[in-house]
Short mmCIF file of C-alpha atoms in Angstrom, two decimals:
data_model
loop_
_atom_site.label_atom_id
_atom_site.label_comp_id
_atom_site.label_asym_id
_atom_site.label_seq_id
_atom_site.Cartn_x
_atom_site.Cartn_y
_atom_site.Cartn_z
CA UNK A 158 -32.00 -203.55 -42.73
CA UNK A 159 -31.25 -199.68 -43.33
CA UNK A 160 -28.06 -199.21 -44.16
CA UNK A 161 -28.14 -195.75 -43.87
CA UNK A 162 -28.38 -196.32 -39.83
CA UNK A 163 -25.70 -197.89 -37.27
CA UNK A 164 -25.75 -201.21 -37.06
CA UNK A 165 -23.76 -201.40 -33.92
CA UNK A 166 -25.84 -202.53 -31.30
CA UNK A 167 -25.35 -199.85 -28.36
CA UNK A 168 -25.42 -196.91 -30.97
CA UNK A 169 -29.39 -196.60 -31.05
CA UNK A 170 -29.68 -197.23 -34.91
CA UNK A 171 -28.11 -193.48 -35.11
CA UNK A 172 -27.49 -192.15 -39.06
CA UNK A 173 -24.70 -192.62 -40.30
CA UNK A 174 -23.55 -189.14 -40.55
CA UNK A 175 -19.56 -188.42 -40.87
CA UNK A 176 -16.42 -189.82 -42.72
CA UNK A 177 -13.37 -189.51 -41.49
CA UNK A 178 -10.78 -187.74 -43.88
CA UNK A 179 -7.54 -187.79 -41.59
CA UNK A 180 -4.23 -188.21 -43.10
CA UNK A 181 -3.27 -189.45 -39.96
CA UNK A 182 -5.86 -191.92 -39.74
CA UNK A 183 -5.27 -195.47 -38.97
CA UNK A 184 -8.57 -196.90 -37.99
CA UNK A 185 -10.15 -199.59 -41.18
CA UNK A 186 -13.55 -197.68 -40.77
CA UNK A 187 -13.67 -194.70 -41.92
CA UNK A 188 -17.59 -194.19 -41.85
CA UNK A 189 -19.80 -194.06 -39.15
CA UNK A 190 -22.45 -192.32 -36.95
CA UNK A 191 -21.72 -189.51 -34.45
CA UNK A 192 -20.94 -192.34 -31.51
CA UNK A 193 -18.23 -194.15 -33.91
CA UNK A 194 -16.64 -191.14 -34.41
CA UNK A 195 -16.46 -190.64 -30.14
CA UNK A 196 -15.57 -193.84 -29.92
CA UNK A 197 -12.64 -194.18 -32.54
CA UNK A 198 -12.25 -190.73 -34.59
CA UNK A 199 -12.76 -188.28 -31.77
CA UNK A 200 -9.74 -186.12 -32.74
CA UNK A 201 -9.69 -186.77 -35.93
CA UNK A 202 -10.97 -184.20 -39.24
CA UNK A 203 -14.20 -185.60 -40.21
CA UNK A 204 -16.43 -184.26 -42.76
CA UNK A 205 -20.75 -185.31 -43.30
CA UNK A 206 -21.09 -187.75 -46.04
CA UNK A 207 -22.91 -184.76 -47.65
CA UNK A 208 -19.69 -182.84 -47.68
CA UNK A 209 -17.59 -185.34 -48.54
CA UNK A 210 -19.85 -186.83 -51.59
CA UNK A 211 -19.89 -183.01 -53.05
CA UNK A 212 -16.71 -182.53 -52.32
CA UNK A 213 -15.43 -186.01 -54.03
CA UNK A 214 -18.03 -185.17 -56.75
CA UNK A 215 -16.83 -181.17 -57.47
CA UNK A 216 -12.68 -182.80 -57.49
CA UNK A 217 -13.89 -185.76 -60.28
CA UNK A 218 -15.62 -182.46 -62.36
CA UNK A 219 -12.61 -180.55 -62.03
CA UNK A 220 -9.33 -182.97 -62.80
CA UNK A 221 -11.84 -184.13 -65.68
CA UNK A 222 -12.22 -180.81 -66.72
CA UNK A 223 -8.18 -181.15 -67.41
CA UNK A 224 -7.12 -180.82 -70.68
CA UNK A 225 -3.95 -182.32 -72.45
CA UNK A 226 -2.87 -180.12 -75.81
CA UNK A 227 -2.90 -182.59 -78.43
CA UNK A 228 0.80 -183.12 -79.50
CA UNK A 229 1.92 -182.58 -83.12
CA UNK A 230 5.72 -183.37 -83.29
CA UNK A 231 7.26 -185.20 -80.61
CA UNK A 232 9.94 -184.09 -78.21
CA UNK A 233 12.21 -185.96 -80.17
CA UNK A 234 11.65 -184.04 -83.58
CA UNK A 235 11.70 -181.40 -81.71
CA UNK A 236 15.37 -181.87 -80.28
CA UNK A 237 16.63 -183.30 -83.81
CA UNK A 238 16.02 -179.97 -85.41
CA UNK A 239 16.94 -178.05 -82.53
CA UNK A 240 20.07 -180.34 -83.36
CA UNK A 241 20.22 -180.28 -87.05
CA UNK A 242 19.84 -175.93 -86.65
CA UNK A 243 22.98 -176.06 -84.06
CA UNK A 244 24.81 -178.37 -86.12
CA UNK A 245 24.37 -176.48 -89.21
CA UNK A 246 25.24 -173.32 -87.78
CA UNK A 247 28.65 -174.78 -85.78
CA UNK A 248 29.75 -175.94 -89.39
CA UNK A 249 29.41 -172.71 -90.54
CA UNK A 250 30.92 -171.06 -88.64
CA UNK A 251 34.22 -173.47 -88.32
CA UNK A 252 33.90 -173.72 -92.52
CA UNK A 253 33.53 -169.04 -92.56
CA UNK A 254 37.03 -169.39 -89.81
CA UNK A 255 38.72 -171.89 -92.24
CA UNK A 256 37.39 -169.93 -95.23
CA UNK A 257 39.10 -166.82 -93.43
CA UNK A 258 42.28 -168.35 -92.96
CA UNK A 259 42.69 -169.76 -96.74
CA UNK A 260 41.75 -166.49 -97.65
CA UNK A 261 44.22 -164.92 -95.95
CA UNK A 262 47.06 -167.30 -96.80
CA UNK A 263 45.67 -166.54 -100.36
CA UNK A 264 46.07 -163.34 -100.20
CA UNK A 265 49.59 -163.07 -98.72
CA UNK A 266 50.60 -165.43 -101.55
CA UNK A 267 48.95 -163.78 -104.14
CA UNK A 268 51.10 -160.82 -103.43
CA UNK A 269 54.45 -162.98 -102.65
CA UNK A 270 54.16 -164.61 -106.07
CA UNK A 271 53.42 -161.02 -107.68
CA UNK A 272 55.85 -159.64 -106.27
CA UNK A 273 58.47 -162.38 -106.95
CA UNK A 274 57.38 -162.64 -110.93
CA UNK A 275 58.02 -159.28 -111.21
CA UNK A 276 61.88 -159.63 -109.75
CA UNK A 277 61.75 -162.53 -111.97
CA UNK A 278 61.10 -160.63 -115.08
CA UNK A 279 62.94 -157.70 -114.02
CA UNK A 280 66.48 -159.71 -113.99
CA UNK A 281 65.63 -161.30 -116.84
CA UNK A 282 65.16 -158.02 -118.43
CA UNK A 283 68.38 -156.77 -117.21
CA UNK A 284 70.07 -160.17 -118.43
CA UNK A 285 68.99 -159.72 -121.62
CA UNK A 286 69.62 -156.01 -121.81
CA UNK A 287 73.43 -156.78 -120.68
CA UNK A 288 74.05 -159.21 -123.35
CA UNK A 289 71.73 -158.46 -126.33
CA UNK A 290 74.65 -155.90 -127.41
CA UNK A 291 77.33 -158.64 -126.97
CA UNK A 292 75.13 -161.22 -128.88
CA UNK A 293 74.86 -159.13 -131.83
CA UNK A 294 78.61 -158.03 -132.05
CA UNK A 295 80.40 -161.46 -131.38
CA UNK A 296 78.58 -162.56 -134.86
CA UNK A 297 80.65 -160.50 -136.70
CA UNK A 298 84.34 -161.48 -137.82
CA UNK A 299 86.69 -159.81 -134.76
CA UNK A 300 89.07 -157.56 -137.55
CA UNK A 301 86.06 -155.80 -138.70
CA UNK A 302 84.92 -154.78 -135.56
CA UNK A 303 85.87 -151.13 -134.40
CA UNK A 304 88.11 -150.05 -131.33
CA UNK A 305 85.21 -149.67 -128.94
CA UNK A 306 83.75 -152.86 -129.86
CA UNK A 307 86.21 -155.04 -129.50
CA UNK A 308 87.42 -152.96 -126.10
CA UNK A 309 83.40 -154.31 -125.41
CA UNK A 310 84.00 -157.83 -125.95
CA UNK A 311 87.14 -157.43 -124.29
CA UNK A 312 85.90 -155.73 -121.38
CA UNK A 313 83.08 -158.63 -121.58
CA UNK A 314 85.24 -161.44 -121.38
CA UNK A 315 87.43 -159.91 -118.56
CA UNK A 316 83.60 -159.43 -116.36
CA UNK A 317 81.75 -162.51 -118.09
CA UNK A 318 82.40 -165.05 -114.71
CA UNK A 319 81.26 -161.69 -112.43
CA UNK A 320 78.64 -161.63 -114.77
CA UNK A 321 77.79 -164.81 -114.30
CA UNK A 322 77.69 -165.33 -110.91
CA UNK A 323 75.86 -162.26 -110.44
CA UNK A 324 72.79 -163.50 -112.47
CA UNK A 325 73.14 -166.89 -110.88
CA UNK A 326 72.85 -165.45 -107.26
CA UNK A 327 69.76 -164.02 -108.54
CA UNK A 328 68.05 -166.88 -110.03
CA UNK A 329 69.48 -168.43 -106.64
CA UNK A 330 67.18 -165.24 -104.83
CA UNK A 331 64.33 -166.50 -106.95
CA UNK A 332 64.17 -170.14 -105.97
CA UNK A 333 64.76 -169.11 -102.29
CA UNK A 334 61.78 -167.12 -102.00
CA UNK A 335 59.72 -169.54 -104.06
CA UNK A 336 60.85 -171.89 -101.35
CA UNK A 337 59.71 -168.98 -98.71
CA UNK A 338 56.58 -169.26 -99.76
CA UNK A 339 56.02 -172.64 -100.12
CA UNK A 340 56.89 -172.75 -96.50
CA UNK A 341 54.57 -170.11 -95.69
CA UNK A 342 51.77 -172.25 -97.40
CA UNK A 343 52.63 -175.53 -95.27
CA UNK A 344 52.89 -173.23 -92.16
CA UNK A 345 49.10 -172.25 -92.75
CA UNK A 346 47.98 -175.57 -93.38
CA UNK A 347 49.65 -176.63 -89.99
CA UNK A 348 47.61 -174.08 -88.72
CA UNK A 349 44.31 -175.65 -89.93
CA UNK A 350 45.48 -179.01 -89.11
CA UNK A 351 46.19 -178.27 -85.65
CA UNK A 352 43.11 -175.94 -85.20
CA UNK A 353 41.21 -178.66 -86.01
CA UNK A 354 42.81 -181.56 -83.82
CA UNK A 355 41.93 -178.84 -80.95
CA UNK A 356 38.27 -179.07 -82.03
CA UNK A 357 38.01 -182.53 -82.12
CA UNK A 358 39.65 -182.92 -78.65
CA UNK A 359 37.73 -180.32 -77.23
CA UNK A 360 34.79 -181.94 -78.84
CA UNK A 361 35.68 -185.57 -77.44
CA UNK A 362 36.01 -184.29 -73.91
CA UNK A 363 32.47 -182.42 -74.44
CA UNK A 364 31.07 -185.18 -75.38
CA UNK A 365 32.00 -188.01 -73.11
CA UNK A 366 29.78 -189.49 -70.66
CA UNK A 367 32.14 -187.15 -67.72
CA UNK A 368 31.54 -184.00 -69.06
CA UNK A 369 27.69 -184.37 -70.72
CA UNK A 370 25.35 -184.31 -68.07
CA UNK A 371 21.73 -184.66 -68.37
CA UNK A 372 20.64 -183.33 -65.28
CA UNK A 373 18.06 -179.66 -64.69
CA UNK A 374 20.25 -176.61 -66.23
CA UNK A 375 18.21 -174.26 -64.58
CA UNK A 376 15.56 -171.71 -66.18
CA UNK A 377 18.08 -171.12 -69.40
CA UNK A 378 17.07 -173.94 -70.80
CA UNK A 379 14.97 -174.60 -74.07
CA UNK A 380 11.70 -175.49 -73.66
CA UNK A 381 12.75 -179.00 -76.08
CA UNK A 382 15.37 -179.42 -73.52
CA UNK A 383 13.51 -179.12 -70.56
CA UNK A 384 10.86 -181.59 -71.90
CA UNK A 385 13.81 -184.29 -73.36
CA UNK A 386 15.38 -183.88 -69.92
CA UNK A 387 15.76 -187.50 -68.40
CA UNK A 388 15.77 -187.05 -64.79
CA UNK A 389 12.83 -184.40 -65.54
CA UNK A 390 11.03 -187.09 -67.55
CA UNK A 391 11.43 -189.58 -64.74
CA UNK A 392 10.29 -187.22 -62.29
CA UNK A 393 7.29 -186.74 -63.50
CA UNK A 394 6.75 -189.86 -64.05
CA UNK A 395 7.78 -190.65 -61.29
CA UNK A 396 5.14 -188.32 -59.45
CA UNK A 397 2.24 -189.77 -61.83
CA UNK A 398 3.01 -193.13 -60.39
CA UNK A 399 3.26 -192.07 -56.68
CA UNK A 400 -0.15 -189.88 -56.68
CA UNK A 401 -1.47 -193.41 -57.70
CA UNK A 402 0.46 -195.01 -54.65
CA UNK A 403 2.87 -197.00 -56.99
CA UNK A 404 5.93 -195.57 -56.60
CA UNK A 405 9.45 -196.64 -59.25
CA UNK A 406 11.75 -198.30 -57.48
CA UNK A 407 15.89 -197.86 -58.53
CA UNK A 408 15.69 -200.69 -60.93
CA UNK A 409 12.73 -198.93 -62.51
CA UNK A 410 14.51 -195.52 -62.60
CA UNK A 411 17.73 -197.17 -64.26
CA UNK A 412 15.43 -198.68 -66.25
CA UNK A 413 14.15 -195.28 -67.73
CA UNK A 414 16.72 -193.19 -67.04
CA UNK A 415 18.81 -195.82 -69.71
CA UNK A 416 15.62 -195.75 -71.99
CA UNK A 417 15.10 -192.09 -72.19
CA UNK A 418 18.95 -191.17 -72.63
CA UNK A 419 18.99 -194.02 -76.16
CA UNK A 420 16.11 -191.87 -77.38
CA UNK A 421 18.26 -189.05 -76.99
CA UNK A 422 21.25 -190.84 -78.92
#
């Protein structure tokens, strides 16, 4: 028996000549001779089994002819130093802002505490200017001390409470601006404290499953991110298994979708 011919007995043993390549298709046979194709594929796009075999043949040659870039580091080591580079450079910069504000508060009291010492030194010059003539005279006996001596000492003990006081306001002055700074010093570090509870909230809303979404960011994303992308990734996978008529079904895509975002963790 040719099998080349009809075998259906009212066709005349005709060649078989056409196959039918109709998306639309529904009839089991899909090959036959130019009678079967009257009979059951009259409308339909049909193309000789020479055309077809070449045509199956060239489309073989040519996806086979495809080739896949061998793959060095993974998308995965890819994103973790994408990662590691942003992370670095986010800690620098939030370590140069902090550095900047020290500084600053270093500088301001660096000057302060100059600038106090030198008050500091100067009343205690004055102090010591003021009574350096008293503490030499008082050692002598009082009836062999001239007029304007004794009118000194006199004049000395009339004054010495004014005296007193005055030199006490000003160590007073002193230990109030020591205290000014010291305040100044806790007001920058409440500063930095509270600059830094802002970061980590902003950083804990940026980072909760809300506000982080994985889906397409348009065309300015990385090329990493584009590839680690999970509903990219299950797309095309997606597309691989639907080209081979086995499409995912939701399970499957919560499946991967749960999968690909752990890798990502």
């Amino acid at each position: 028996m040719d099998i080349t011919n009809c075998q259906h007995p009212n066709h005349d043993s005709q060649r078989i000549k056409y196959v039918c390549v109709d998306p639309q298709c529904s009839i089991p046979k899909k090959i036959g001779c130019a009678d079967c194709f009257l009979d059951d594929h009259i409308s339909h796009v049909r193309k000789t089994t020479t055309q077809f075999k070449d045509f199956v043949n060239e489309s073989i040659q040519q996806i086979n002819a495809v080739e896949f870039q061998q793959v060095t580091n993974s998308p995965q080591q890819d994103l973790e130093k994408e990662m590691d580079g942003e992370l670095d450079n986010c800690i620098e910069c939030i370590k140069s802002k902090f550095n900047s504000i020290k500084g600053d508060l270093k500088g301001q009291i660096d000057n302060d505490m100059i600038k106090l010492q030198d008050n500091c030194a100067q009343f205690q010059q004055n102090m010591n200017n003021e009574l350096e003539p008293f503490k030499s005279t008082i050692k002598n006996d009082l009836h062999v001390l001239n007029q304007t001596e004794l009118n000194s000492l006199v004049k000395f003990y009339q004054e010495a409470s004014k005296i007193h006081k005055h030199y006490n306001k000003a160590a007073e002055q002193i230990q109030e601006e020591k205290q000014k700074i010291k305040l100044k010093k806790q007001k920058y570090l409440a500063k930095m404290r509270s600059i830094m509870q802002i970061l980590l909230k902003d950083f804990n809303e940026l980072m909760t499953s809300k506000n982080v979404q994985f889906d397409d960011s348009g065309d300015s994303e990385t090329p990493q991110k584009q590839i680690m992308s999970p509903n990219k990734m299950i797309n095309l996978v997606e597309t691989a298994r639907s080209s081979r008529r086995f499409p995912m079904s939701q399970i499957q895509k919560k499946q991967l979708l749960t999968a690909v975002t752990k890798k990502l963790e």
